[in-house]
Each structure stands twice: as C-alpha cells, then as structure tokens.
Amino acid sequence: MIAPHNGDVDHLRLLRQHKVPTVILDRKLDNFFDPEWKVDYVRGDSISGAKALTKHLIGLGHRRIAILSGDMHTSTAKDRVIGYQM
C-alpha cells in the first residue's frame, strides 16, 4: 500500500517491474496509466468531506475559516480546496 506524496510516478513503475502487488491510497494519479498493470485504488471523498466540514463551521457561526491543504500537486489537496470553496 502506498499513498504517493506527489504526482511523481517513477517509483510506481519500479513496483511493477518487480511485480509487487500494489494498492494506491487516497490519491488520483492523472499522469499514471499502465493497462498492463492492475493496480487497486482506495480513495476517500475529499471534496464532500471538506465541504461538510466547512459547512459545519459556518453553521456554528464561524466566518473566518482558513484551509491548510498541503502540497497542491496531490489530488487530495486539490479536492479539499474545491470542497472548501463550495
């Protein structure tokens, strides 16, 4: 199981070369597609989660709500910002 910290997929190719069964956790890798390698994915819904959390804070009366999203090269960071903005 691996949760890549950015969009660099070169290390994943090494896993394939060595036939290591792999599960990608909580990331969408737009630039990684290899039809010869069956990789499983397990992802949470970061957009809906961030939207629900932000809505909850607004419901409590908070108006100055910041988001610390992390590295914007990861799909989860992008998705969380989208949810927050919604």
mmCIF file of N, CA, C and O in Angstrom:
data_model
loop_
_atom_site.group_PDB
_atom_site.id
_atom_site.type_symbol
_atom_site.label_atom_id
_atom_site.label_comp_id
_atom_site.label_asym_id
_atom_site.label_seq_id
_atom_site.Cartn_x
_atom_site.Cartn_y
_atom_site.Cartn_z
ATOM 1 N N MET A 1 0.853 -1.179 0.000
ATOM 2 C CA MET A 1 0.000 0.000 0.000
ATOM 3 C C MET A 1 0.891 1.231 0.000
ATOM 4 O O MET A 1 1.885 1.269 0.718
ATOM 5 N N ILE A 2 0.481 2.197 -0.814
ATOM 6 C CA ILE A 2 1.289 3.415 -0.914
ATOM 7 C C ILE A 2 0.365 4.615 -1.143
ATOM 8 O O ILE A 2 -0.601 4.526 -1.892
ATOM 9 N N ALA A 3 0.673 5.715 -0.469
ATOM 10 C CA ALA A 3 -0.018 6.987 -0.681
ATOM 11 C C ALA A 3 1.033 7.961 -1.216
ATOM 12 O O ALA A 3 1.751 8.586 -0.444
ATOM 13 N N PRO A 4 1.157 8.069 -2.534
ATOM 14 C CA PRO A 4 2.188 8.934 -3.104
ATOM 15 C C PRO A 4 2.059 10.367 -2.600
ATOM 16 O O PRO A 4 0.958 10.898 -2.498
ATOM 17 N N HIS A 5 3.183 10.979 -2.286
ATOM 18 C CA HIS A 5 3.157 12.343 -1.745
ATOM 19 C C HIS A 5 3.089 13.395 -2.831
ATOM 20 O O HIS A 5 2.903 14.568 -2.549
ATOM 21 N N ASN A 6 3.262 13.002 -4.083
ATOM 22 C CA ASN A 6 3.120 13.945 -5.190
ATOM 23 C C ASN A 6 2.770 13.166 -6.452
ATOM 24 O O ASN A 6 2.476 11.984 -6.387
ATOM 25 N N GLY A 7 2.815 13.824 -7.589
ATOM 26 C CA GLY A 7 2.438 13.182 -8.830
ATOM 27 C C GLY A 7 3.537 12.391 -9.510
ATOM 28 O O GLY A 7 3.341 11.858 -10.594
ATOM 29 N N ASP A 8 4.696 12.286 -8.886
ATOM 30 C CA ASP A 8 5.812 11.551 -9.471
ATOM 31 C C ASP A 8 5.509 10.051 -9.429
ATOM 32 O O ASP A 8 5.343 9.485 -8.351
ATOM 33 N N VAL A 9 5.419 9.437 -10.583
ATOM 34 C CA VAL A 9 5.021 8.029 -10.627
ATOM 35 C C VAL A 9 6.166 7.087 -10.996
ATOM 36 O O VAL A 9 5.950 5.897 -11.160
ATOM 37 N N ASP A 10 7.381 7.595 -11.092
ATOM 38 C CA ASP A 10 8.507 6.739 -11.465
ATOM 39 C C ASP A 10 8.709 5.594 -10.485
ATOM 40 O O ASP A 10 9.009 4.467 -10.884
ATOM 41 N N HIS A 11 8.541 5.853 -9.186
ATOM 42 C CA HIS A 11 8.716 4.797 -8.196
ATOM 43 C C HIS A 11 7.660 3.702 -8.357
ATOM 44 O O HIS A 11 7.898 2.551 -8.035
ATOM 45 N N LEU A 12 6.490 4.045 -8.896
ATOM 46 C CA LEU A 12 5.454 3.037 -9.123
ATOM 47 C C LEU A 12 5.847 2.094 -10.249
ATOM 48 O O LEU A 12 5.538 0.908 -10.213
ATOM 49 N N ARG A 13 6.536 2.609 -11.225
ATOM 50 C CA ARG A 13 6.999 1.750 -12.322
ATOM 51 C C ARG A 13 7.969 0.686 -11.805
ATOM 52 O O ARG A 13 7.984 -0.436 -12.283
ATOM 53 N N LEU A 14 8.768 1.047 -10.817
ATOM 54 C CA LEU A 14 9.677 0.069 -10.214
ATOM 55 C C LEU A 14 8.900 -1.045 -9.519
ATOM 56 O O LEU A 14 9.290 -2.213 -9.578
ATOM 57 N N LEU A 15 7.809 -0.692 -8.867
ATOM 58 C CA LEU A 15 6.980 -1.713 -8.227
ATOM 59 C C LEU A 15 6.448 -2.691 -9.266
ATOM 60 O O LEU A 15 6.423 -3.901 -9.044
ATOM 61 N N ARG A 16 6.026 -2.162 -10.409
ATOM 62 C CA ARG A 16 5.521 -3.033 -11.479
ATOM 63 C C ARG A 16 6.624 -3.948 -11.998
ATOM 64 O O ARG A 16 6.405 -5.138 -12.197
ATOM 65 N N GLN A 17 7.799 -3.385 -12.235
ATOM 66 C CA GLN A 17 8.907 -4.192 -12.764
ATOM 67 C C GLN A 17 9.238 -5.364 -11.855
ATOM 68 O O GLN A 17 9.610 -6.434 -12.311
ATOM 69 N N HIS A 18 9.070 -5.153 -10.546
ATOM 70 C CA HIS A 18 9.376 -6.213 -9.582
ATOM 71 C C HIS A 18 8.131 -7.005 -9.184
ATOM 72 O O HIS A 18 8.189 -7.810 -8.252
ATOM 73 N N LYS A 19 7.024 -6.764 -9.898
ATOM 74 C CA LYS A 19 5.769 -7.493 -9.700
ATOM 75 C C LYS A 19 5.269 -7.454 -8.256
ATOM 76 O O LYS A 19 4.816 -8.454 -7.698
ATOM 77 N N VAL A 20 5.351 -6.271 -7.664
ATOM 78 C CA VAL A 20 4.883 -6.078 -6.296
ATOM 79 C C VAL A 20 3.390 -5.725 -6.350
ATOM 80 O O VAL A 20 3.023 -4.732 -6.969
ATOM 81 N N PRO A 21 2.519 -6.524 -5.709
ATOM 82 C CA PRO A 21 1.103 -6.149 -5.660
ATOM 83 C C PRO A 21 0.973 -4.792 -4.962
ATOM 84 O O PRO A 21 1.575 -4.570 -3.915
ATOM 85 N N THR A 22 0.187 -3.892 -5.550
ATOM 86 C CA THR A 22 0.161 -2.517 -5.070
ATOM 87 C C THR A 22 -1.269 -2.001 -4.933
ATOM 88 O O THR A 22 -2.109 -2.256 -5.796
ATOM 89 N N VAL A 23 -1.500 -1.249 -3.863
ATOM 90 C CA VAL A 23 -2.755 -0.532 -3.652
ATOM 91 C C VAL A 23 -2.390 0.935 -3.442
ATOM 92 O O VAL A 23 -1.576 1.261 -2.589
ATOM 93 N N ILE A 24 -2.982 1.811 -4.244
ATOM 94 C CA ILE A 24 -2.763 3.251 -4.124
ATOM 95 C C ILE A 24 -3.814 3.795 -3.161
ATOM 96 O O ILE A 24 -5.011 3.587 -3.356
ATOM 97 N N LEU A 25 -3.358 4.487 -2.109
ATOM 98 C CA LEU A 25 -4.259 5.006 -1.086
ATOM 99 C C LEU A 25 -4.496 6.507 -1.252
ATOM 100 O O LEU A 25 -3.548 7.285 -1.303
ATOM 101 N N ASP A 26 -5.751 6.882 -1.341
ATOM 102 C CA ASP A 26 -6.214 8.265 -1.259
ATOM 103 C C ASP A 26 -5.539 9.230 -2.222
ATOM 104 O O ASP A 26 -5.308 10.390 -1.893
ATOM 105 N N ARG A 27 -5.201 8.765 -3.399
ATOM 106 C CA ARG A 27 -4.616 9.641 -4.424
ATOM 107 C C ARG A 27 -5.181 9.268 -5.794
ATOM 108 O O ARG A 27 -5.414 8.102 -6.086
ATOM 109 N N LYS A 28 -5.354 10.282 -6.621
ATOM 110 C CA LYS A 28 -5.687 10.092 -8.022
ATOM 111 C C LYS A 28 -4.444 10.508 -8.790
ATOM 112 O O LYS A 28 -3.953 11.620 -8.622
ATOM 113 N N LEU A 29 -3.934 9.621 -9.602
ATOM 114 C CA LEU A 29 -2.702 9.907 -10.350
ATOM 115 C C LEU A 29 -3.063 10.076 -11.817
ATOM 116 O O LEU A 29 -3.172 9.113 -12.564
ATOM 117 N N ASP A 30 -3.271 11.325 -12.222
ATOM 118 C CA ASP A 30 -3.708 11.621 -13.582
ATOM 119 C C ASP A 30 -2.694 11.190 -14.634
ATOM 120 O O ASP A 30 -3.059 10.787 -15.724
ATOM 121 N N ASN A 31 -1.422 11.289 -14.312
ATOM 122 C CA ASN A 31 -0.391 11.003 -15.316
ATOM 123 C C ASN A 31 0.132 9.566 -15.209
ATOM 124 O O ASN A 31 1.167 9.247 -15.753
ATOM 125 N N PHE A 32 -0.595 8.697 -14.506
ATOM 126 C CA PHE A 32 -0.167 7.307 -14.396
ATOM 127 C C PHE A 32 -1.241 6.403 -14.962
ATOM 128 O O PHE A 32 -2.333 6.287 -14.431
ATOM 129 N N PHE A 33 -0.942 5.795 -16.078
ATOM 130 C CA PHE A 33 -1.853 4.807 -16.641
ATOM 131 C C PHE A 33 -1.014 3.747 -17.316
ATOM 132 O O PHE A 33 -0.209 4.031 -18.184
ATOM 133 N N ASP A 34 -1.191 2.538 -16.875
ATOM 134 C CA ASP A 34 -0.463 1.413 -17.443
ATOM 135 C C ASP A 34 -1.452 0.260 -17.582
ATOM 136 O O ASP A 34 -1.776 -0.406 -16.599
ATOM 137 N N PRO A 35 -1.992 0.021 -18.790
ATOM 138 C CA PRO A 35 -3.024 -1.008 -18.965
ATOM 139 C C PRO A 35 -2.541 -2.426 -18.654
ATOM 140 O O PRO A 35 -3.342 -3.313 -18.425
ATOM 141 N N GLU A 36 -1.238 -2.610 -18.610
ATOM 142 C CA GLU A 36 -0.684 -3.933 -18.338
ATOM 143 C C GLU A 36 -0.575 -4.239 -16.848
ATOM 144 O O GLU A 36 -0.305 -5.364 -16.449
ATOM 145 N N TRP A 37 -0.782 -3.232 -16.015
ATOM 146 C CA TRP A 37 -0.577 -3.410 -14.576
ATOM 147 C C TRP A 37 -1.866 -3.096 -13.841
ATOM 148 O O TRP A 37 -2.361 -1.983 -13.871
ATOM 149 N N LYS A 38 -2.404 -4.093 -13.203
ATOM 150 C CA LYS A 38 -3.645 -3.932 -12.453
ATOM 151 C C LYS A 38 -3.320 -3.401 -11.061
ATOM 152 O O LYS A 38 -2.752 -4.102 -10.239
ATOM 153 N N VAL A 39 -3.663 -2.155 -10.813
ATOM 154 C CA VAL A 39 -3.415 -1.502 -9.530
ATOM 155 C C VAL A 39 -4.765 -1.181 -8.905
ATOM 156 O O VAL A 39 -5.660 -0.653 -9.563
ATOM 157 N N ASP A 40 -4.924 -1.504 -7.634
ATOM 158 C CA ASP A 40 -6.145 -1.160 -6.920
ATOM 159 C C ASP A 40 -6.003 0.221 -6.284
ATOM 160 O O ASP A 40 -4.909 0.642 -5.931
ATOM 161 N N TYR A 41 -7.135 0.901 -6.155
ATOM 162 C CA TYR A 41 -7.180 2.231 -5.545
ATOM 163 C C TYR A 41 -8.203 2.234 -4.423
ATOM 164 O O TYR A 41 -9.280 1.654 -4.563
ATOM 165 N N VAL A 42 -7.881 2.908 -3.328
ATOM 166 C CA VAL A 42 -8.827 3.156 -2.249
ATOM 167 C C VAL A 42 -8.767 4.650 -1.974
ATOM 168 O O VAL A 42 -7.721 5.175 -1.612
ATOM 169 N N ARG A 43 -9.904 5.340 -2.203
ATOM 170 C CA ARG A 43 -9.915 6.791 -2.038
ATOM 171 C C ARG A 43 -11.102 7.226 -1.202
ATOM 172 O O ARG A 43 -12.183 6.667 -1.308
ATOM 173 N N GLY A 44 -10.874 8.258 -0.409
ATOM 174 C CA GLY A 44 -11.954 8.910 0.309
ATOM 175 C C GLY A 44 -12.514 10.030 -0.542
ATOM 176 O O GLY A 44 -11.929 10.418 -1.550
ATOM 177 N N ASP A 45 -13.652 10.555 -0.149
ATOM 178 C CA ASP A 45 -14.277 11.657 -0.875
ATOM 179 C C ASP A 45 -13.862 12.976 -0.221
ATOM 180 O O ASP A 45 -14.573 13.516 0.633
ATOM 181 N N SER A 46 -12.707 13.478 -0.622
ATOM 182 C CA SER A 46 -12.159 14.694 -0.014
ATOM 183 C C SER A 46 -12.982 15.932 -0.319
ATOM 184 O O SER A 46 -13.045 16.861 0.496
ATOM 185 N N ILE A 47 -13.626 15.971 -1.480
ATOM 186 C CA ILE A 47 -14.447 17.135 -1.827
ATOM 187 C C ILE A 47 -15.637 17.233 -0.875
ATOM 188 O O ILE A 47 -15.855 18.260 -0.231
ATOM 189 N N SER A 48 -16.391 16.152 -0.753
ATOM 190 C CA SER A 48 -17.567 16.173 0.126
ATOM 191 C C SER A 48 -17.180 16.353 1.587
ATOM 192 O O SER A 48 -17.877 17.040 2.340
ATOM 193 N N GLY A 49 -16.061 15.758 1.992
ATOM 194 C CA GLY A 49 -15.605 15.896 3.371
ATOM 195 C C GLY A 49 -15.259 17.327 3.722
ATOM 196 O O GLY A 49 -15.680 17.854 4.756
ATOM 197 N N ALA A 50 -14.496 17.987 2.850
ATOM 198 C CA ALA A 50 -14.119 19.386 3.106
ATOM 199 C C ALA A 50 -15.335 20.302 3.061
ATOM 200 O O ALA A 50 -15.460 21.236 3.859
ATOM 201 N N LYS A 51 -16.246 20.013 2.140
ATOM 202 C CA LYS A 51 -17.467 20.822 2.048
ATOM 203 C C LYS A 51 -18.292 20.678 3.327
ATOM 204 O O LYS A 51 -18.756 21.671 3.893
ATOM 205 N N ALA A 52 -18.462 19.451 3.808
ATOM 206 C CA ALA A 52 -19.247 19.208 5.024
ATOM 207 C C ALA A 52 -18.600 19.858 6.248
ATOM 208 O O ALA A 52 -19.296 20.453 7.084
ATOM 209 N N LEU A 53 -17.289 19.758 6.358
ATOM 210 C CA LEU A 53 -16.598 20.364 7.500
ATOM 211 C C LEU A 53 -16.718 21.883 7.494
ATOM 212 O O LEU A 53 -16.960 22.512 8.524
ATOM 213 N N THR A 54 -16.551 22.471 6.322
ATOM 214 C CA THR A 54 -16.654 23.928 6.207
ATOM 215 C C THR A 54 -18.074 24.386 6.513
ATOM 216 O O THR A 54 -18.293 25.368 7.237
ATOM 217 N N LYS A 55 -19.048 23.663 5.977
ATOM 218 C CA LYS A 55 -20.458 23.986 6.227
ATOM 219 C C LYS A 55 -20.772 23.890 7.729
ATOM 220 O O LYS A 55 -21.502 24.722 8.281
ATOM 221 N N HIS A 56 -20.225 22.899 8.380
ATOM 222 C CA HIS A 56 -20.418 22.729 9.816
ATOM 223 C C HIS A 56 -19.870 23.934 10.589
ATOM 224 O O HIS A 56 -20.539 24.455 11.493
ATOM 225 N N LEU A 57 -18.665 24.368 10.236
ATOM 226 C CA LEU A 57 -18.068 25.527 10.909
ATOM 227 C C LEU A 57 -18.894 26.794 10.678
ATOM 228 O O LEU A 57 -19.086 27.602 11.587
ATOM 229 N N ILE A 58 -19.405 26.955 9.461
ATOM 230 C CA ILE A 58 -20.267 28.112 9.159
ATOM 231 C C ILE A 58 -21.538 28.033 10.001
ATOM 232 O O ILE A 58 -21.994 29.037 10.553
ATOM 233 N N GLY A 59 -22.083 26.828 10.134
ATOM 234 C CA GLY A 59 -23.279 26.627 10.952
ATOM 235 C C GLY A 59 -23.059 26.957 12.416
ATOM 236 O O GLY A 59 -23.995 27.328 13.132
ATOM 237 N N LEU A 60 -21.839 26.831 12.880
ATOM 238 C CA LEU A 60 -21.503 27.192 14.257
ATOM 239 C C LEU A 60 -21.257 28.685 14.431
ATOM 240 O O LEU A 60 -20.974 29.149 15.529
ATOM 241 N N GLY A 61 -21.332 29.425 13.312
ATOM 242 C CA GLY A 61 -21.166 30.875 13.390
ATOM 243 C C GLY A 61 -19.785 31.374 12.996
ATOM 244 O O GLY A 61 -19.538 32.574 13.025
ATOM 245 N N HIS A 62 -18.903 30.486 12.636
ATOM 246 C CA HIS A 62 -17.554 30.919 12.232
ATOM 247 C C HIS A 62 -17.613 31.560 10.847
ATOM 248 O O HIS A 62 -18.325 31.102 9.960
ATOM 249 N N ARG A 63 -16.856 32.626 10.675
ATOM 250 C CA ARG A 63 -16.849 33.340 9.388
ATOM 251 C C ARG A 63 -15.450 33.440 8.780
ATOM 252 O O ARG A 63 -15.320 33.606 7.584
ATOM 253 N N ARG A 64 -14.425 33.388 9.568
ATOM 254 C CA ARG A 64 -13.047 33.479 9.054
ATOM 255 C C ARG A 64 -12.434 32.081 9.150
ATOM 256 O O ARG A 64 -11.827 31.723 10.139
ATOM 257 N N ILE A 65 -12.637 31.307 8.096
ATOM 258 C CA ILE A 65 -12.227 29.908 8.083
ATOM 259 C C ILE A 65 -11.102 29.736 7.071
ATOM 260 O O ILE A 65 -11.270 30.028 5.886
ATOM 261 N N ALA A 66 -9.973 29.283 7.536
ATOM 262 C CA ALA A 66 -8.819 29.064 6.656
ATOM 263 C C ALA A 66 -8.731 27.583 6.296
ATOM 264 O O ALA A 66 -9.266 26.730 6.987
ATOM 265 N N ILE A 67 -8.054 27.304 5.204
ATOM 266 C CA ILE A 67 -7.780 25.917 4.830
ATOM 267 C C ILE A 67 -6.277 25.764 4.634
ATOM 268 O O ILE A 67 -5.641 26.572 3.956
ATOM 269 N N LEU A 68 -5.725 24.756 5.249
ATOM 270 C CA LEU A 68 -4.334 24.369 5.047
ATOM 271 C C LEU A 68 -4.378 23.054 4.294
ATOM 272 O O LEU A 68 -4.680 22.009 4.865
ATOM 273 N N SER A 69 -4.124 23.113 3.010
ATOM 274 C CA SER A 69 -4.414 21.964 2.146
ATOM 275 C C SER A 69 -3.238 21.034 1.919
ATOM 276 O O SER A 69 -3.424 19.900 1.524
ATOM 277 N N GLY A 70 -2.032 21.503 2.093
ATOM 278 C CA GLY A 70 -0.883 20.661 1.773
ATOM 279 C C GLY A 70 -0.406 20.894 0.356
ATOM 280 O O GLY A 70 -0.779 21.872 -0.305
ATOM 281 N N ASP A 71 0.389 19.995 -0.127
ATOM 282 C CA ASP A 71 1.007 20.093 -1.455
ATOM 283 C C ASP A 71 -0.058 20.055 -2.553
ATOM 284 O O ASP A 71 -0.762 19.060 -2.716
ATOM 285 N N MET A 72 -0.184 21.135 -3.314
ATOM 286 C CA MET A 72 -1.206 21.215 -4.360
ATOM 287 C C MET A 72 -0.909 20.325 -5.565
ATOM 288 O O MET A 72 -1.647 20.338 -6.539
ATOM 289 N N HIS A 73 0.161 19.547 -5.504
ATOM 290 C CA HIS A 73 0.431 18.565 -6.543
ATOM 291 C C HIS A 73 -0.254 17.235 -6.246
ATOM 292 O O HIS A 73 -0.164 16.300 -7.034
ATOM 293 N N THR A 74 -0.930 17.132 -5.090
ATOM 294 C CA THR A 74 -1.652 15.907 -4.760
ATOM 295 C C THR A 74 -3.135 16.114 -5.013
ATOM 296 O O THR A 74 -3.680 17.201 -4.800
ATOM 297 N N SER A 75 -3.786 15.064 -5.468
ATOM 298 C CA SER A 75 -5.213 15.151 -5.789
ATOM 299 C C SER A 75 -6.048 15.460 -4.553
ATOM 300 O O SER A 75 -7.043 16.189 -4.639
ATOM 301 N N THR A 76 -5.678 14.935 -3.398
ATOM 302 C CA THR A 76 -6.472 15.176 -2.196
ATOM 303 C C THR A 76 -6.420 16.644 -1.781
ATOM 304 O O THR A 76 -7.434 17.191 -1.356
ATOM 305 N N ALA A 77 -5.269 17.285 -1.909
ATOM 306 C CA ALA A 77 -5.175 18.709 -1.574
ATOM 307 C C ALA A 77 -6.061 19.526 -2.503
ATOM 308 O O ALA A 77 -6.823 20.403 -2.062
ATOM 309 N N LYS A 78 -6.019 19.248 -3.781
ATOM 310 C CA LYS A 78 -6.856 19.951 -4.753
ATOM 311 C C LYS A 78 -8.326 19.739 -4.431
ATOM 312 O O LYS A 78 -9.131 20.681 -4.436
ATOM 313 N N ASP A 79 -8.712 18.480 -4.160
ATOM 314 C CA ASP A 79 -10.104 18.165 -3.874
ATOM 315 C C ASP A 79 -10.597 18.852 -2.600
ATOM 316 O O ASP A 79 -11.729 19.324 -2.532
ATOM 317 N N ARG A 80 -9.749 18.930 -1.588
ATOM 318 C CA ARG A 80 -10.145 19.581 -0.336
ATOM 319 C C ARG A 80 -10.380 21.074 -0.528
ATOM 320 O O ARG A 80 -11.306 21.651 0.052
ATOM 321 N N VAL A 81 -9.562 21.705 -1.344
ATOM 322 C CA VAL A 81 -9.758 23.133 -1.632
ATOM 323 C C VAL A 81 -11.072 23.332 -2.399
ATOM 324 O O VAL A 81 -11.829 24.261 -2.101
ATOM 325 N N ILE A 82 -11.360 22.461 -3.336
ATOM 326 C CA ILE A 82 -12.624 22.542 -4.087
ATOM 327 C C ILE A 82 -13.804 22.437 -3.133
ATOM 328 O O ILE A 82 -14.739 23.237 -3.195
ATOM 329 N N GLY A 83 -13.759 21.452 -2.232
ATOM 330 C CA GLY A 83 -14.841 21.277 -1.262
ATOM 331 C C GLY A 83 -14.993 22.467 -0.343
ATOM 332 O O GLY A 83 -16.099 22.912 -0.039
ATOM 333 N N TYR A 84 -13.878 23.009 0.121
ATOM 334 C CA TYR A 84 -13.882 24.190 0.982
ATOM 335 C C TYR A 84 -14.524 25.370 0.258
ATOM 336 O O TYR A 84 -15.344 26.101 0.824
ATOM 337 N N GLN A 85 -14.187 25.569 -1.011
ATOM 338 C CA GLN A 85 -14.715 26.689 -1.775
ATOM 339 C C GLN A 85 -16.209 26.538 -2.057
ATOM 340 O O GLN A 85 -16.935 27.524 -2.151
ATOM 341 N N MET A 86 -16.649 25.304 -2.177
ATOM 342 C CA MET A 86 -18.073 25.065 -2.447
ATOM 343 C C MET A 86 -18.924 25.490 -1.267
ATOM 344 O O MET A 86 -20.034 25.929 -1.387
#
